[in-house]
PDB file of C-alpha atoms in Angstrom:
ATOM      1  CA  MET A   1     -48.058  64.698  45.646  1.00  0.00           C
ATOM      2  CA  LEU A   2     -49.391  63.377  42.327  1.00  0.00           C
ATOM      3  CA  THR A   3     -47.303  61.023  40.384  1.00  0.00           C
ATOM      4  CA  GLY A   4     -47.688  60.417  36.592  1.00  0.00           C
ATOM      5  CA  ARG A   5     -49.131  57.222  35.413  1.00  0.00           C
ATOM      6  CA  ARG A   6     -47.416  55.082  32.756  1.00  0.00           C
ATOM      7  CA  ALA A   7     -49.511  54.994  29.581  1.00  0.00           C
ATOM      8  CA  LYS A   8     -50.716  51.448  28.690  1.00  0.00           C
ATOM      9  CA  GLY A   9     -50.963  50.271  25.124  1.00  0.00           C
ATOM     10  CA  ALA A  10     -49.320  48.368  22.270  1.00  0.00           C
ATOM     11  CA  SER A  11     -45.819  49.142  21.280  1.00  0.00           C
ATOM     12  CA  LEU A  12     -44.988  49.724  17.582  1.00  0.00           C
ATOM     13  CA  VAL A  13     -43.432  46.295  17.288  1.00  0.00           C
ATOM     14  CA  GLU A  14     -46.542  44.678  18.623  1.00  0.00           C
ATOM     15  CA  LEU A  15     -48.692  46.578  16.153  1.00  0.00           C
ATOM     16  CA  LEU A  16     -46.466  45.598  13.258  1.00  0.00           C
ATOM     17  CA  ILE A  17     -46.739  41.964  14.276  1.00  0.00           C
ATOM     18  CA  GLY A  18     -50.503  42.197  14.612  1.00  0.00           C
ATOM     19  CA  ILE A  19     -50.913  43.753  11.211  1.00  0.00           C
ATOM     20  CA  THR A  20     -48.595  41.149   9.644  1.00  0.00           C
ATOM     21  CA  VAL A  21     -50.620  38.238  11.162  1.00  0.00           C
ATOM     22  CA  LEU A  22     -53.853  39.804  10.047  1.00  0.00           C
ATOM     23  CA  ALA A  23     -52.592  40.274   6.508  1.00  0.00           C
ATOM     24  CA  LEU A  24     -51.496  36.659   6.350  1.00  0.00           C
ATOM     25  CA  LEU A  25     -54.966  35.535   7.569  1.00  0.00           C
ATOM     26  CA  LEU A  26     -56.751  37.780   5.000  1.00  0.00           C
ATOM     27  CA  SER A  27     -54.448  36.512   2.219  1.00  0.00           C
ATOM     28  CA  TYR A  28     -55.196  32.909   3.148  1.00  0.00           C
ATOM     29  CA  ALA A  29     -58.966  33.528   3.361  1.00  0.00           C
ATOM     30  CA  THR A  30     -58.987  35.429   0.041  1.00  0.00           C
ATOM     31  CA  THR A  31     -57.152  32.522  -1.693  1.00  0.00           C
ATOM     32  CA  THR A  32     -59.428  29.903  -0.174  1.00  0.00           C
ATOM     33  CA  ALA A  33     -62.519  31.797  -1.186  1.00  0.00           C
ATOM     34  CA  ARG A  34     -61.205  32.245  -4.765  1.00  0.00           C
ATOM     35  CA  GLU A  35     -60.559  28.541  -5.095  1.00  0.00           C
ATOM     36  CA  TYR A  36     -64.002  27.757  -3.652  1.00  0.00           C
ATOM     37  CA  ILE A  37     -65.632  30.032  -6.245  1.00  0.00           C
ATOM     38  CA  GLN A  38     -63.687  28.636  -9.190  1.00  0.00           C
ATOM     39  CA  ASN A  39     -64.453  25.035  -8.036  1.00  0.00           C
ATOM     40  CA  THR A  40     -68.186  26.061  -7.814  1.00  0.00           C
ATOM     41  CA  HIS A  41     -68.012  26.857 -11.485  1.00  0.00           C
ATOM     42  CA  ILE A  42     -66.963  23.304 -12.242  1.00  0.00           C
ATOM     43  CA  ARG A  43     -69.604  21.770 -10.011  1.00  0.00           C
ATOM     44  CA  THR A  44     -72.328  24.081 -11.422  1.00  0.00           C
ATOM     45  CA  ALA A  45     -71.448  23.205 -15.079  1.00  0.00           C
ATOM     46  CA  ALA A  46     -71.447  19.418 -14.274  1.00  0.00           C
ATOM     47  CA  GLU A  47     -74.803  19.533 -12.517  1.00  0.00           C
ATOM     48  CA  SER A  48     -76.317  21.649 -15.274  1.00  0.00           C
ATOM     49  CA  ILE A  49     -75.174  19.199 -17.980  1.00  0.00           C
ATOM     50  CA  VAL A  50     -76.564  16.145 -16.012  1.00  0.00           C
ATOM     51  CA  SER A  51     -79.835  18.030 -15.552  1.00  0.00           C
ATOM     52  CA  GLY A  52     -80.041  18.702 -19.241  1.00  0.00           C
ATOM     53  CA  MET A  53     -79.368  15.085 -20.071  1.00  0.00           C
ATOM     54  CA  GLN A  54     -82.003  13.952 -17.670  1.00  0.00           C
ATOM     55  CA  TYR A  55     -84.529  16.388 -19.139  1.00  0.00           C
ATOM     56  CA  ALA A  56     -83.799  15.138 -22.737  1.00  0.00           C
ATOM     57  CA  LYS A  57     -84.293  11.555 -21.667  1.00  0.00           C
ATOM     58  CA  SER A  58     -87.560  12.278 -19.874  1.00  0.00           C
ATOM     59  CA  GLU A  59     -88.806  14.217 -22.859  1.00  0.00           C
ATOM     60  CA  ALA A  60     -87.986  11.385 -25.176  1.00  0.00           C
ATOM     61  CA  LEU A  61     -89.950   8.959 -22.980  1.00  0.00           C
ATOM     62  CA  LYS A  62     -92.895  11.352 -22.626  1.00  0.00           C
ATOM     63  CA  ARG A  63     -93.104  11.956 -26.393  1.00  0.00           C
ATOM     64  CA  ASN A  64     -92.093   8.485 -27.503  1.00  0.00           C
ATOM     65  CA  ALA A  65     -89.687  10.244 -29.984  1.00  0.00           C
ATOM     66  CA  GLN A  66     -86.130  11.069 -30.482  1.00  0.00           C
ATOM     67  CA  VAL A  67     -84.772  14.035 -28.421  1.00  0.00           C
ATOM     68  CA  ARG A  68     -81.334  15.368 -28.750  1.00  0.00           C
ATOM     69  CA  PHE A  69     -79.052  16.858 -26.043  1.00  0.00           C
ATOM     70  CA  GLN A  70     -76.227  18.860 -27.818  1.00  0.00           C
ATOM     71  CA  LEU A  71     -73.168  20.702 -26.656  1.00  0.00           C
ATOM     72  CA  VAL A  72     -72.883  23.983 -28.487  1.00  0.00           C
ATOM     73  CA  ASN A  73     -70.227  26.677 -28.620  1.00  0.00           C
ATOM     74  CA  ASP A  74     -72.752  29.440 -27.770  1.00  0.00           C
ATOM     75  CA  LEU A  75     -76.484  30.246 -27.985  1.00  0.00           C
ATOM     76  CA  THR A  76     -76.366  32.675 -30.879  1.00  0.00           C
ATOM     77  CA  GLY A  77     -77.960  32.391 -34.376  1.00  0.00           C
ATOM     78  CA  GLY A  78     -74.574  31.135 -35.578  1.00  0.00           C
ATOM     79  CA  CYS A  79     -73.998  28.359 -33.098  1.00  0.00           C
ATOM     80  CA  ASN A  80     -72.188  25.123 -33.879  1.00  0.00           C
ATOM     81  CA  LEU A  81     -72.208  21.656 -32.259  1.00  0.00           C
ATOM     82  CA  ALA A  82     -68.852  21.279 -30.485  1.00  0.00           C
ATOM     83  CA  SER A  83     -67.211  18.666 -28.321  1.00  0.00           C
ATOM     84  CA  ASN A  84     -65.933  21.446 -26.189  1.00  0.00           C
ATOM     85  CA  GLY A  85     -69.131  23.301 -26.128  1.00  0.00           C
ATOM     86  CA  GLU A  86     -69.856  24.829 -22.739  1.00  0.00           C
ATOM     87  CA  SER A  87     -73.542  25.621 -23.547  1.00  0.00           C
ATOM     88  CA  TRP A  88     -76.203  23.015 -24.274  1.00  0.00           C
ATOM     89  CA  VAL A  89     -79.441  22.692 -26.163  1.00  0.00           C
ATOM     90  CA  VAL A  90     -82.273  20.095 -25.929  1.00  0.00           C
ATOM     91  CA  SER A  91     -84.178  19.957 -29.141  1.00  0.00           C
ATOM     92  CA  LEU A  92     -86.107  17.712 -31.527  1.00  0.00           C
ATOM     93  CA  ASP A  93     -84.159  18.856 -34.511  1.00  0.00           C
ATOM     94  CA  ASP A  94     -80.470  19.909 -35.223  1.00  0.00           C
ATOM     95  CA  PRO A  95     -80.191  23.462 -33.780  1.00  0.00           C
ATOM     96  CA  THR A  96     -76.947  24.263 -35.602  1.00  0.00           C
ATOM     97  CA  GLY A  97     -76.941  27.864 -36.757  1.00  0.00           C
ATOM     98  CA  ASN A  98     -80.246  28.577 -34.930  1.00  0.00           C
ATOM     99  CA  CYS A  99     -79.686  28.234 -31.105  1.00  0.00           C
ATOM    100  CA  ALA A 100     -81.158  31.687 -30.486  1.00  0.00           C
ATOM    101  CA  ALA A 101     -84.658  30.535 -31.804  1.00  0.00           C
ATOM    102  CA  ALA A 102     -87.556  30.821 -29.356  1.00  0.00           C
ATOM    103  CA  LEU A 103     -88.475  27.743 -27.338  1.00  0.00           C
ATOM    104  CA  SER A 104     -91.072  25.881 -29.409  1.00  0.00           C
ATOM    105  CA  GLU A 105     -92.445  22.364 -29.888  1.00  0.00           C
ATOM    106  CA  THR A 106     -93.546  23.069 -33.464  1.00  0.00           C
ATOM    107  CA  VAL A 107     -91.231  25.567 -35.097  1.00  0.00           C
ATOM    108  CA  ALA A 108     -87.798  24.236 -36.192  1.00  0.00           C
ATOM    109  CA  PRO A 109     -85.367  23.436 -34.665  1.00  0.00           C
ATOM    110  CA  ARG A 110     -87.981  22.803 -31.970  1.00  0.00           C
ATOM    111  CA  ILE A 111     -85.854  23.805 -29.065  1.00  0.00           C
ATOM    112  CA  LEU A 112     -87.275  22.540 -25.727  1.00  0.00           C
ATOM    113  CA  GLU A 113     -84.609  23.836 -23.359  1.00  0.00           C
ATOM    114  CA  ARG A 114     -81.117  25.370 -23.375  1.00  0.00           C
ATOM    115  CA  ARG A 115     -78.569  26.811 -20.983  1.00  0.00           C
ATOM    116  CA  ALA A 116     -75.699  29.262 -21.515  1.00  0.00           C
ATOM    117  CA  ALA A 117     -72.256  28.575 -20.013  1.00  0.00           C
ATOM    118  CA  ALA A 118     -72.348  32.093 -18.561  1.00  0.00           C
ATOM    119  CA  GLU A 119     -75.180  31.142 -16.198  1.00  0.00           C
ATOM    120  CA  GLY A 120     -73.079  30.325 -13.088  1.00  0.00           C
ATOM    121  CA  SER A 121     -70.217  28.500 -14.746  1.00  0.00           C
ATOM    122  CA  ALA A 122     -68.592  30.997 -17.015  1.00  0.00           C
ATOM    123  CA  ASN A 123     -65.072  29.732 -16.338  1.00  0.00           C
ATOM    124  CA  ALA A 124     -65.794  26.027 -16.673  1.00  0.00           C
ATOM    125  CA  ASP A 125     -64.147  24.222 -19.626  1.00  0.00           C
ATOM    126  CA  VAL A 126     -65.858  21.130 -21.166  1.00  0.00           C
ATOM    127  CA  VAL A 127     -64.195  18.492 -23.236  1.00  0.00           C
ATOM    128  CA  ALA A 128     -66.246  15.502 -24.543  1.00  0.00           C
ATOM    129  CA  SER A 129     -64.780  12.139 -25.705  1.00  0.00           C
ATOM    130  CA  SER A 130     -65.933   8.707 -26.800  1.00  0.00           C
ATOM    131  CA  THR A 131     -64.301   5.393 -26.270  1.00  0.00           C
ATOM    132  CA  PRO A 132     -64.068   3.743 -28.594  1.00  0.00           C
ATOM    133  CA  ALA A 133     -64.168   6.721 -30.913  1.00  0.00           C
ATOM    134  CA  ALA A 134     -67.663   7.122 -32.456  1.00  0.00           C
ATOM    135  CA  GLY A 135     -66.205   8.687 -35.568  1.00  0.00           C
ATOM    136  CA  GLY A 136     -68.016  12.034 -35.287  1.00  0.00           C
ATOM    137  CA  ASN A 137     -67.508  15.180 -33.201  1.00  0.00           C
ATOM    138  CA  ASN A 138     -68.516  13.864 -29.856  1.00  0.00           C
ATOM    139  CA  SER A 139     -71.102  16.514 -29.315  1.00  0.00           C
ATOM    140  CA  MET A 140     -74.442  14.966 -28.564  1.00  0.00           C
ATOM    141  CA  LEU A 141     -76.650  12.354 -27.206  1.00  0.00           C
ATOM    142  CA  ILE A 142     -79.823  11.225 -28.994  1.00  0.00           C
ATOM    143  CA  TYR A 143     -82.496   9.538 -26.849  1.00  0.00           C
ATOM    144  CA  ASN A 144     -85.066   7.323 -28.446  1.00  0.00           C
ATOM    145  CA  GLY A 145     -88.715   6.870 -27.399  1.00  0.00           C
ATOM    146  CA  LEU A 146     -87.635   4.284 -24.836  1.00  0.00           C
ATOM    147  CA  GLY A 147     -85.233   6.687 -23.174  1.00  0.00           C
ATOM    148  CA  ARG A 148     -82.269   4.759 -24.525  1.00  0.00           C
ATOM    149  CA  LEU A 149     -79.383   6.039 -26.471  1.00  0.00           C
ATOM    150  CA  ALA A 150     -79.690   5.867 -30.246  1.00  0.00           C
ATOM    151  CA  LEU A 151     -77.048   3.393 -31.483  1.00  0.00           C
ATOM    152  CA  SER A 152     -76.878   5.164 -34.932  1.00  0.00           C
ATOM    153  CA  ASN A 153     -75.542   8.388 -33.498  1.00  0.00           C
ATOM    154  CA  THR A 154     -71.917   8.772 -34.606  1.00  0.00           C
ATOM    155  CA  ASN A 155     -71.502  12.099 -32.904  1.00  0.00           C
ATOM    156  CA  ARG A 156     -72.149  10.805 -29.385  1.00  0.00           C
ATOM    157  CA  PHE A 157     -70.000  11.132 -26.438  1.00  0.00           C
ATOM    158  CA  ASP A 158     -69.544   8.833 -23.369  1.00  0.00           C
ATOM    159  CA  ARG A 159     -67.485  10.996 -21.096  1.00  0.00           C
ATOM    160  CA  LEU A 160     -67.059  14.725 -20.282  1.00  0.00           C
ATOM    161  CA  ARG A 161     -64.180  16.338 -18.423  1.00  0.00           C
ATOM    162  CA  ILE A 162     -65.188  19.546 -16.643  1.00  0.00           C
ATOM    163  CA  SER A 163     -62.136  21.706 -15.692  1.00  0.00           C
ATOM    164  CA  ASN A 164     -61.373  25.342 -14.895  1.00  0.00           C
ATOM    165  CA  PRO A 165     -58.121  26.721 -16.371  1.00  0.00           C
ATOM    166  CA  SER A 166     -58.919  30.115 -14.950  1.00  0.00           C
ATOM    167  CA  GLY A 167     -58.517  28.586 -11.414  1.00  0.00           C
ATOM    168  CA  GLY A 168     -55.432  26.468 -12.148  1.00  0.00           C
ATOM    169  CA  SER A 169     -54.711  22.810 -12.715  1.00  0.00           C
ATOM    170  CA  CYS A 170     -56.765  19.827 -11.654  1.00  0.00           C
ATOM    171  CA  LEU A 171     -55.820  17.920  -8.521  1.00  0.00           C
ATOM    172  CA  PRO A 172     -53.552  16.399  -7.489  1.00  0.00           C
ATOM    173  CA  SER A 173     -51.016  18.733  -9.162  1.00  0.00           C
ATOM    174  CA  GLY A 174     -53.225  21.826  -8.815  1.00  0.00           C
ATOM    175  CA  THR A 175     -56.013  23.018  -6.673  1.00  0.00           C
ATOM    176  CA  MET A 176     -59.059  22.638  -8.989  1.00  0.00           C
ATOM    177  CA  ARG A 177     -61.338  19.726  -8.242  1.00  0.00           C
ATOM    178  CA  CYS A 178     -62.116  18.802 -11.795  1.00  0.00           C
ATOM    179  CA  LEU A 179     -65.036  16.438 -12.456  1.00  0.00           C
ATOM    180  CA  ASP A 180     -65.998  13.968 -15.149  1.00  0.00           C
ATOM    181  CA  ILE A 181     -69.482  12.963 -16.294  1.00  0.00           C
ATOM    182  CA  VAL A 182     -69.644   9.298 -17.318  1.00  0.00           C
ATOM    183  CA  VAL A 183     -72.541   8.416 -19.588  1.00  0.00           C
ATOM    184  CA  THR A 184     -74.062   5.115 -18.436  1.00  0.00           C
ATOM    185  CA  ALA A 185     -75.452   2.454 -20.731  1.00  0.00           C
ATOM    186  CA  GLY A 186     -78.965   3.747 -19.896  1.00  0.00           C
ATOM    187  CA  GLY A 187     -78.030   7.287 -20.993  1.00  0.00           C
ATOM    188  CA  ASP A 188     -77.754   8.728 -17.606  1.00  0.00           C
ATOM    189  CA  GLY A 189     -74.938  10.931 -16.431  1.00  0.00           C
ATOM    190  CA  ARG A 190     -72.796  10.151 -13.342  1.00  0.00           C
ATOM    191  CA  ILE A 191     -70.605  12.776 -11.809  1.00  0.00           C
ATOM    192  CA  CYS A 192     -67.309  11.530 -10.563  1.00  0.00           C
ATOM    193  CA  ASP A 193     -63.899  12.848  -9.453  1.00  0.00           C
ATOM    194  CA  PRO A 194     -60.899  11.762 -11.691  1.00  0.00           C
ATOM    195  CA  SER A 195     -58.510  12.567  -8.891  1.00  0.00           C
ATOM    196  CA  ILE A 196     -59.879   9.818  -6.661  1.00  0.00           C
ATOM    197  CA  THR A 197     -57.717   6.700  -6.893  1.00  0.00           C
ATOM    198  CA  VAL A 198     -59.490   4.412  -4.373  1.00  0.00           C
ATOM    199  CA  THR A 199     -61.850   2.211  -6.259  1.00  0.00           C
ATOM    200  CA  THR A 200     -64.189   1.714  -3.369  1.00  0.00           C
ATOM    201  CA  ASP A 201     -64.831   5.465  -3.031  1.00  0.00           C
ATOM    202  CA  SER A 202     -68.244   6.437  -4.401  1.00  0.00           C
ATOM    203  CA  ARG A 203     -66.610   9.370  -6.141  1.00  0.00           C
ATOM    204  CA  TYR A 204     -64.202   7.158  -8.168  1.00  0.00           C
ATOM    205  CA  CYS A 205     -64.572   7.309 -11.966  1.00  0.00           C
TER     206      CYS A 205
END
């Protein structure tokens, strides 16, 4: 005589528990991935700015002439120098109002290189400062033919803070790993982490 077999499988309660656990894991993974992407915007912006500074310095040495690294609000024909500019231009002349000009070593404003904020760091926020205050708008560095910073530049900055308001507040109160760029006496840019408090840490500002 045949007897019926009891069906094996998950109960409704077990399925609901499994779905809840999976949803929690997916939520955590999504949040972590979002934070990683937003932090990447900060890192990309910082590395781009330091790269632009290095390029301006090397061009000044190569040409034995003054070369400017400028923060600008955008790369349009109506651009302005700005201490919170998220795009940058390397040029031989003042690019104000002409950042959209073709790259050229002979035609004013003789733009050598530039980068738009939208290129990998659209959400990054840049704020420049100078201590002591230089008296200008903290928007540029001018390198002389020796690759040093021009002392006559009243619009210079010596520190940049890169943050990402779209991703939240900076550590330690928030989740964004904001970065600073400190301009050294030689005109180089050093990326550091303002949330680090241990002075022996290489990331300390």
